[in-house]
Amino acid sequence: MTSLGQRVRWAVRRLRHMPALLAGAALTIAAHAPAAAQTDWAKVAEAAKKEGKVVLYTANVGVRFHHDIAAAFEKKYGIPVEILEARASELRERIRTEQAAGRSIGDVSHNGATTTALQLKDGTFQPYGDLPAVATLQPQYKTDGIRIPLFSIVYGILVNTRQVPAGSEPRSWKDLLDPKWKGKILSDDMRALGGGSVMFFVTTDAFGRGFHEKLAEQAPVFTRDISDAERRVARGEMPVYIPFTFANFRQLKGLPVKAVVPAEGATYVNYEVALLKGAPHPNAARLLMNFFLEKEAQAIYANGGYVPTAKGVSASAPPEIRELIEVKLLGTTSPERQNEMLNLAKELYK
């Protein structure tokens, strides 16, 4: 039988060697941690390929960049991306209906921060888990484990250069109140979620209700066809369009149009992605969400006129694009007052 004295001596010897044992264990964990993380992500990619596709619901309507990123994603992983484009309010209702029926089709939500915040309260999303590329976010952009900021859209004014001579274009939001623009302004509908409502929200806060009372007297023509609005200005149907998405400017290259950054600053909205609850292709969804933050996708955004959220990307954009994404900002919206501002827009613009 072992004596009490022997047991004490063994315990002392173990304690003497404990620091070396702990150090060795720590080295073993550190050496295997990166490999384990890579293996786990490789398993996600493998499961995603078995799911066969991923479905993206985006409120960023009428731009080619989703398709450029989808093509790059499919080239890298061999997984096709199905894209549904619709206005923010329409997508919110579609997702609500799908989830209420227990028949979800969409996997990833791609929408403005205000709408995404409202959907978060509705219980629309689920946590995305660990995504390696989240570490590339610039410090000013935050994620809560559900929503990831991808880029910011900035808005200004578009004019037809044949109808609006150089030097006579509206150089500020307030210039739109000049009587010479009455009946000549094409506007995204401010009474529905989208760029128009962002502009209405921000300019109301900045200039007061009276600004829009006077702008309403200018009889702006509302449209909800975002993809065709800039083309209508380029064709000369209307000389001015508000608010113009600077990200669309490269698509209009060679046409008689000019983008104007208002003197007071551009309105903007942050765009976020989130994993939809009940997503039928959850692994492919996570893979796509991670890809959105990788340098290849973020560079597509920057080169297209969006403000990227990942570190060290915007500097690589062409000079003419940097002029449109490195601008003074006037403001953005907040989810708490969204309905209030939509109702006010409906009151002022009959």
CSV table of C-alpha atoms in Angstrom, one decimal:
chain,number,residue,atom,x,y,z
A,1,MET,CA,0.0,0.0,0.0
A,2,THR,CA,1.3,3.5,-0.8
A,3,SER,CA,2.1,5.5,2.3
A,4,LEU,CA,0.8,9.0,2.8
A,5,GLY,CA,4.4,10.3,2.5
A,6,GLN,CA,4.8,8.8,-0.9
A,7,ARG,CA,1.6,10.2,-2.2
A,8,VAL,CA,2.6,13.7,-1.0
A,9,ARG,CA,6.1,13.4,-2.8
A,10,TRP,CA,4.4,12.3,-6.1
A,11,ALA,CA,2.0,15.3,-5.8
A,12,VAL,CA,4.9,17.7,-5.3
A,13,ARG,CA,6.8,16.3,-8.3
A,14,ARG,CA,3.6,16.7,-10.5
A,15,LEU,CA,3.2,20.3,-9.4
A,16,ARG,CA,6.9,21.0,-10.3
A,17,HIS,CA,6.3,19.7,-13.9
A,18,MET,CA,2.9,21.4,-14.3
A,19,PRO,CA,4.1,24.6,-16.0
A,20,ALA,CA,5.9,22.6,-18.7
A,21,LEU,CA,2.9,20.3,-19.2
A,22,LEU,CA,0.5,23.3,-19.5
A,23,ALA,CA,2.9,25.1,-21.9
A,24,GLY,CA,3.1,21.9,-24.1
A,25,ALA,CA,-0.7,21.6,-24.1
A,26,ALA,CA,-1.0,25.3,-25.1
A,27,LEU,CA,1.4,24.8,-28.0
A,28,THR,CA,-0.5,21.8,-29.2
A,29,ILE,CA,-3.8,23.7,-29.1
A,30,ALA,CA,-2.3,26.8,-30.9
A,31,ALA,CA,-0.8,24.5,-33.6
A,32,HIS,CA,-4.0,22.8,-34.3
A,33,ALA,CA,-6.5,25.7,-34.0
A,34,PRO,CA,-6.0,27.2,-37.5
A,35,ALA,CA,-6.2,23.8,-39.1
A,36,ALA,CA,-9.4,23.0,-37.2
A,37,ALA,CA,-11.0,26.2,-38.3
A,38,GLN,CA,-10.0,25.6,-41.9
A,39,THR,CA,-11.4,22.1,-41.7
A,40,ASP,CA,-14.7,23.3,-40.3
A,41,TRP,CA,-15.0,25.9,-43.1
A,42,ALA,CA,-14.1,23.3,-45.6
A,43,LYS,CA,-17.0,21.2,-44.3
A,44,VAL,CA,-19.3,24.1,-44.7
A,45,ALA,CA,-18.2,24.5,-48.3
A,46,GLU,CA,-18.6,20.8,-48.9
A,47,ALA,CA,-22.1,20.8,-47.5
A,48,ALA,CA,-23.0,23.9,-49.5
A,49,LYS,CA,-22.0,22.2,-52.7
A,50,LYS,CA,-24.4,19.3,-51.9
A,51,GLU,CA,-27.2,21.8,-51.3
A,52,GLY,CA,-26.8,22.8,-55.0
A,53,LYS,CA,-27.7,26.5,-55.0
A,54,VAL,CA,-28.3,29.5,-52.9
A,55,VAL,CA,-31.2,32.0,-53.2
A,56,LEU,CA,-30.5,35.8,-52.7
A,57,TYR,CA,-33.4,38.3,-52.0
A,58,THR,CA,-32.1,41.8,-52.7
A,59,ALA,CA,-33.8,45.2,-52.6
A,60,ASN,CA,-30.9,46.8,-54.5
A,61,VAL,CA,-32.8,46.7,-57.8
A,62,GLY,CA,-31.5,47.2,-61.3
A,63,VAL,CA,-27.8,46.8,-60.9
A,64,ARG,CA,-25.4,44.3,-62.5
A,65,PHE,CA,-23.1,44.0,-59.5
A,66,HIS,CA,-25.1,41.2,-57.8
A,67,HIS,CA,-24.7,39.2,-61.0
A,68,ASP,CA,-21.0,39.9,-61.2
A,69,ILE,CA,-20.5,38.7,-57.6
A,70,ALA,CA,-22.8,35.7,-58.2
A,71,ALA,CA,-20.7,34.8,-61.2
A,72,ALA,CA,-17.5,35.1,-59.2
A,73,PHE,CA,-19.0,33.0,-56.4
A,74,GLU,CA,-20.1,30.3,-58.8
A,75,LYS,CA,-16.7,30.2,-60.5
A,76,LYS,CA,-15.0,29.7,-57.1
A,77,TYR,CA,-17.4,27.2,-55.6
A,78,GLY,CA,-19.4,25.8,-58.4
A,79,ILE,CA,-22.7,26.9,-56.7
A,80,PRO,CA,-25.2,28.9,-58.7
A,81,VAL,CA,-26.9,31.9,-57.1
A,82,GLU,CA,-30.6,32.6,-57.9
A,83,ILE,CA,-31.4,36.3,-57.4
A,84,LEU,CA,-34.7,37.9,-56.8
A,85,GLU,CA,-34.8,41.7,-57.0
A,86,ALA,CA,-37.7,43.7,-55.5
A,87,ARG,CA,-38.3,46.8,-53.5
A,88,ALA,CA,-37.6,46.6,-49.8
A,89,SER,CA,-41.3,46.6,-48.7
A,90,GLU,CA,-42.2,43.9,-51.3
A,91,LEU,CA,-39.4,41.7,-50.2
A,92,ARG,CA,-40.3,42.1,-46.5
A,93,GLU,CA,-43.8,41.0,-47.2
A,94,ARG,CA,-42.7,38.1,-49.4
A,95,ILE,CA,-40.4,36.8,-46.7
A,96,ARG,CA,-43.1,37.2,-44.0
A,97,THR,CA,-45.6,35.2,-46.1
A,98,GLU,CA,-43.1,32.4,-46.9
A,99,GLN,CA,-42.1,32.0,-43.2
A,100,ALA,CA,-45.7,32.2,-42.0
A,101,ALA,CA,-46.6,29.4,-44.4
A,102,GLY,CA,-43.5,27.3,-43.5
A,103,ARG,CA,-42.4,27.3,-47.1
A,104,SER,CA,-39.2,29.4,-47.2
A,105,ILE,CA,-37.6,29.8,-50.6
A,106,GLY,CA,-35.0,32.6,-49.9
A,107,ASP,CA,-31.8,31.9,-48.1
A,108,VAL,CA,-30.0,35.3,-47.8
A,109,SER,CA,-31.6,38.8,-47.2
A,110,HIS,CA,-29.8,41.7,-48.9
A,111,ASN,CA,-31.4,44.9,-47.8
A,112,GLY,CA,-31.0,48.3,-46.3
A,113,ALA,CA,-30.1,48.6,-42.7
A,114,THR,CA,-33.5,50.2,-41.7
A,115,THR,CA,-35.6,47.5,-43.2
A,116,THR,CA,-33.2,44.8,-41.9
A,117,ALA,CA,-33.6,46.2,-38.4
A,118,LEU,CA,-37.4,46.1,-38.6
A,119,GLN,CA,-37.2,42.5,-39.9
A,120,LEU,CA,-34.9,41.6,-37.0
A,121,LYS,CA,-37.7,42.6,-34.6
A,122,ASP,CA,-40.1,40.4,-36.6
A,123,GLY,CA,-37.8,37.4,-35.9
A,124,THR,CA,-37.0,37.0,-39.6
A,125,PHE,CA,-33.4,36.0,-39.3
A,126,GLN,CA,-31.2,33.4,-37.6
A,127,PRO,CA,-27.5,33.7,-36.4
A,128,TYR,CA,-25.0,33.0,-39.1
A,129,GLY,CA,-22.4,31.4,-36.9
A,130,ASP,CA,-18.6,31.9,-37.5
A,131,LEU,CA,-17.7,33.5,-40.8
A,132,PRO,CA,-13.9,34.0,-41.3
A,133,ALA,CA,-14.2,37.2,-43.4
A,134,VAL,CA,-16.1,39.1,-40.7
A,135,ALA,CA,-12.6,39.9,-39.4
A,136,THR,CA,-12.0,42.1,-42.4
A,137,LEU,CA,-14.6,44.7,-41.4
A,138,GLN,CA,-13.4,48.2,-40.9
A,139,PRO,CA,-13.7,49.3,-37.2
A,140,GLN,CA,-16.7,51.6,-37.9
A,141,TYR,CA,-18.8,48.8,-39.2
A,142,LYS,CA,-20.3,46.4,-36.6
A,143,THR,CA,-22.0,43.0,-36.8
A,144,ASP,CA,-24.2,41.5,-34.1
A,145,GLY,CA,-23.9,37.9,-35.2
A,146,ILE,CA,-27.0,38.2,-37.4
A,147,ARG,CA,-26.6,41.3,-39.6
A,148,ILE,CA,-23.4,42.0,-41.6
A,149,PRO,CA,-22.8,45.4,-43.2
A,150,LEU,CA,-21.6,45.0,-46.8
A,151,PHE,CA,-21.5,48.5,-48.3
A,152,SER,CA,-23.1,51.9,-48.3
A,153,ILE,CA,-25.2,53.3,-51.2
A,154,VAL,CA,-24.8,57.1,-51.7
A,155,TYR,CA,-27.4,59.2,-53.5
A,156,GLY,CA,-27.2,62.5,-55.3
A,157,ILE,CA,-28.7,64.1,-58.5
A,158,LEU,CA,-28.6,63.0,-62.1
A,159,VAL,CA,-29.0,65.5,-65.0
A,160,ASN,CA,-29.2,65.3,-68.8
A,161,THR,CA,-26.3,67.3,-70.1
A,162,ARG,CA,-28.0,68.2,-73.4
A,163,GLN,CA,-31.0,69.6,-71.6
A,164,VAL,CA,-29.1,71.1,-68.7
A,165,PRO,CA,-26.1,73.2,-69.8
A,166,ALA,CA,-22.9,73.0,-67.7
A,167,GLY,CA,-23.2,75.5,-64.8
A,168,SER,CA,-27.0,75.5,-64.7
A,169,GLU,CA,-27.5,72.2,-63.1
A,170,PRO,CA,-28.9,72.0,-59.5
A,171,ARG,CA,-25.8,72.0,-57.3
A,172,SER,CA,-27.7,71.4,-54.0
A,173,TRP,CA,-30.9,69.8,-52.8
A,174,LYS,CA,-32.3,73.2,-52.2
A,175,ASP,CA,-31.6,74.2,-55.8
A,176,LEU,CA,-34.4,71.8,-56.8
A,177,LEU,CA,-36.9,74.4,-55.5
A,178,ASP,CA,-36.0,76.8,-58.3
A,179,PRO,CA,-39.2,77.4,-60.4
A,180,LYS,CA,-37.3,76.5,-63.6
A,181,TRP,CA,-37.4,72.8,-62.5
A,182,LYS,CA,-41.2,72.7,-62.1
A,183,GLY,CA,-42.6,69.6,-63.9
A,184,LYS,CA,-39.0,68.6,-64.9
A,185,ILE,CA,-38.0,66.4,-61.9
A,186,LEU,CA,-38.3,62.6,-62.1
A,187,SER,CA,-38.1,61.1,-58.6
A,188,ASP,CA,-38.0,57.7,-57.0
A,189,ASP,CA,-41.3,57.4,-55.1
A,190,MET,CA,-40.8,58.9,-51.7
A,191,ARG,CA,-43.9,57.1,-50.4
A,192,ALA,CA,-42.4,53.6,-50.6
A,193,LEU,CA,-39.2,52.1,-49.2
A,194,GLY,CA,-36.2,52.8,-51.3
A,195,GLY,CA,-33.9,55.6,-52.3
A,196,GLY,CA,-36.7,58.1,-52.5
A,197,SER,CA,-37.8,57.4,-48.9
A,198,VAL,CA,-34.2,57.7,-47.8
A,199,MET,CA,-33.9,61.1,-49.5
A,200,PHE,CA,-37.2,62.3,-48.0
A,201,PHE,CA,-36.2,61.2,-44.5
A,202,VAL,CA,-32.8,62.8,-44.5
A,203,THR,CA,-33.8,66.1,-46.3
A,204,THR,CA,-36.8,66.5,-44.0
A,205,ASP,CA,-34.5,66.2,-41.0
A,206,ALA,CA,-31.9,68.5,-42.6
A,207,PHE,CA,-34.2,71.2,-44.1
A,208,GLY,CA,-37.6,70.8,-42.4
A,209,ARG,CA,-41.0,69.9,-43.6
A,210,GLY,CA,-41.2,73.2,-45.5
A,211,PHE,CA,-38.6,72.0,-48.0
A,212,HIS,CA,-40.8,69.1,-49.1
A,213,GLU,CA,-44.0,71.3,-49.1
A,214,LYS,CA,-42.2,73.5,-51.7
A,215,LEU,CA,-40.7,70.5,-53.6
A,216,ALA,CA,-44.2,69.0,-53.9
A,217,GLU,CA,-45.3,72.2,-55.6
A,218,GLN,CA,-42.6,71.5,-58.2
A,219,ALA,CA,-44.8,68.5,-59.3
A,220,PRO,CA,-42.2,65.8,-59.4
A,221,VAL,CA,-43.0,62.7,-61.4
A,222,PHE,CA,-42.8,59.6,-59.3
A,223,THR,CA,-41.5,56.3,-60.5
A,224,ARG,CA,-40.9,52.9,-58.9
A,225,ASP,CA,-39.0,51.5,-61.9
A,226,ILE,CA,-35.5,52.2,-60.6
A,227,SER,CA,-33.7,50.4,-63.4
A,228,ASP,CA,-35.3,52.6,-66.1
A,229,ALA,CA,-35.3,55.9,-64.3
A,230,GLU,CA,-31.7,56.9,-65.3
A,231,ARG,CA,-32.3,55.8,-68.9
A,232,ARG,CA,-35.3,58.0,-69.1
A,233,VAL,CA,-33.1,61.0,-68.2
A,234,ALA,CA,-30.5,59.8,-70.6
A,235,ARG,CA,-33.1,59.7,-73.4
A,236,GLY,CA,-34.2,63.2,-72.6
A,237,GLU,CA,-37.7,62.4,-71.3
A,238,MET,CA,-36.8,64.3,-68.1
A,239,PRO,CA,-33.8,66.5,-67.4
A,240,VAL,CA,-33.4,65.7,-63.7
A,241,TYR,CA,-33.7,62.5,-61.6
A,242,ILE,CA,-33.5,62.2,-57.8
A,243,PRO,CA,-32.1,60.6,-55.9
A,244,PHE,CA,-29.5,59.1,-58.2
A,245,THR,CA,-27.6,56.1,-57.0
A,246,PHE,CA,-24.0,56.8,-57.7
A,247,ALA,CA,-23.3,53.1,-58.0
A,248,ASN,CA,-25.2,53.2,-61.3
A,249,PHE,CA,-23.0,55.8,-62.9
A,250,ARG,CA,-20.7,53.5,-64.7
A,251,GLN,CA,-23.6,51.8,-66.4
A,252,LEU,CA,-24.4,55.1,-68.0
A,253,LYS,CA,-20.9,55.7,-69.4
A,254,GLY,CA,-21.1,57.4,-72.8
A,255,LEU,CA,-24.6,58.7,-72.3
A,256,PRO,CA,-25.4,62.4,-72.0
A,257,VAL,CA,-25.7,62.5,-68.2
A,258,LYS,CA,-23.9,63.9,-65.2
A,259,ALA,CA,-23.9,62.9,-61.6
A,260,VAL,CA,-24.0,65.8,-59.1
A,261,VAL,CA,-23.0,65.6,-55.5
A,262,PRO,CA,-25.2,68.1,-53.6
A,263,ALA,CA,-23.3,70.8,-51.7
A,264,GLU,CA,-25.1,69.8,-48.5
A,265,GLY,CA,-23.9,66.2,-48.8
A,266,ALA,CA,-25.2,62.9,-50.2
A,267,THR,CA,-27.9,60.9,-48.6
A,268,TYR,CA,-26.9,57.3,-48.0
A,269,VAL,CA,-28.0,53.9,-46.6
A,270,ASN,CA,-26.0,51.0,-45.4
A,271,TYR,CA,-26.7,47.6,-46.9
A,272,GLU,CA,-26.6,44.4,-44.9
A,273,VAL,CA,-27.0,40.7,-45.4
A,274,ALA,CA,-28.6,38.2,-43.0
A,275,LEU,CA,-29.4,34.5,-43.0
A,276,LEU,CA,-33.1,34.0,-43.3
A,277,LYS,CA,-34.8,31.7,-40.8
A,278,GLY,CA,-35.7,28.4,-42.3
A,279,ALA,CA,-33.3,28.9,-45.2
A,280,PRO,CA,-33.4,25.8,-47.4
A,281,HIS,CA,-29.7,26.1,-48.3
A,282,PRO,CA,-28.1,27.3,-45.0
A,283,ASN,CA,-24.5,26.2,-45.7
A,284,ALA,CA,-24.5,27.8,-49.2
A,285,ALA,CA,-26.0,30.9,-47.6
A,286,ARG,CA,-23.2,31.2,-45.1
A,287,LEU,CA,-20.7,30.6,-47.8
A,288,LEU,CA,-22.2,33.4,-49.9
A,289,MET,CA,-22.4,35.8,-46.9
A,290,ASN,CA,-18.7,35.2,-46.2
A,291,PHE,CA,-17.8,35.7,-49.9
A,292,PHE,CA,-19.6,39.1,-49.9
A,293,LEU,CA,-16.9,40.3,-47.5
A,294,GLU,CA,-13.9,38.8,-49.3
A,295,LYS,CA,-11.7,41.1,-51.3
A,296,GLU,CA,-12.9,40.0,-54.7
A,297,ALA,CA,-16.6,40.9,-54.0
A,298,GLN,CA,-15.8,44.0,-52.0
A,299,ALA,CA,-13.7,45.3,-54.9
A,300,ILE,CA,-16.6,44.8,-57.3
A,301,TYR,CA,-18.7,47.0,-55.0
A,302,ALA,CA,-16.0,49.7,-54.8
A,303,ASN,CA,-15.4,49.7,-58.5
A,304,GLY,CA,-19.1,50.0,-59.0
A,305,GLY,CA,-19.5,53.1,-56.9
A,306,TYR,CA,-20.5,51.6,-53.5
A,307,VAL,CA,-18.6,52.3,-50.3
A,308,PRO,CA,-17.1,49.0,-49.2
A,309,THR,CA,-17.0,47.9,-45.6
A,310,ALA,CA,-13.9,45.7,-45.7
A,311,LYS,CA,-10.5,47.1,-44.9
A,312,GLY,CA,-8.2,48.4,-47.7
A,313,VAL,CA,-10.6,48.1,-50.6
A,314,SER,CA,-11.9,51.6,-51.6
A,315,ALA,CA,-8.4,52.9,-52.4
A,316,SER,CA,-8.2,50.5,-55.3
A,317,ALA,CA,-11.3,52.0,-57.1
A,318,PRO,CA,-10.7,54.2,-60.2
A,319,PRO,CA,-10.3,57.9,-59.6
A,320,GLU,CA,-13.6,58.8,-61.2
A,321,ILE,CA,-15.4,56.3,-58.9
A,322,ARG,CA,-13.5,57.4,-55.8
A,323,GLU,CA,-14.9,60.9,-56.4
A,324,LEU,CA,-18.4,59.5,-56.0
A,325,ILE,CA,-17.8,57.2,-53.0
A,326,GLU,CA,-15.5,59.5,-50.9
A,327,VAL,CA,-18.0,62.3,-50.6
A,328,LYS,CA,-19.6,64.4,-47.8
A,329,LEU,CA,-22.5,62.6,-46.3
A,330,LEU,CA,-25.7,64.4,-45.2
A,331,GLY,CA,-27.4,61.6,-43.3
A,332,THR,CA,-29.3,58.3,-43.4
A,333,THR,CA,-32.5,56.9,-41.9
A,334,SER,CA,-33.5,55.2,-38.7
A,335,PRO,CA,-35.9,52.2,-38.3
A,336,GLU,CA,-37.7,53.8,-35.3
A,337,ARG,CA,-39.1,56.6,-37.5
A,338,GLN,CA,-39.6,54.8,-40.8
A,339,ASN,CA,-43.4,54.6,-40.7
A,340,GLU,CA,-43.7,58.1,-39.4
A,341,MET,CA,-41.7,59.5,-42.4
A,342,LEU,CA,-43.5,57.3,-44.9
A,343,ASN,CA,-46.8,58.6,-43.6
A,344,LEU,CA,-45.6,62.2,-43.9
A,345,ALA,CA,-44.4,61.6,-47.5
A,346,LYS,CA,-47.9,60.3,-48.4
A,347,GLU,CA,-49.4,63.3,-46.8
A,348,LEU,CA,-47.2,65.8,-48.7
A,349,TYR,CA,-47.1,64.0,-52.0
A,350,LYS,CA,-50.7,63.1,-53.1
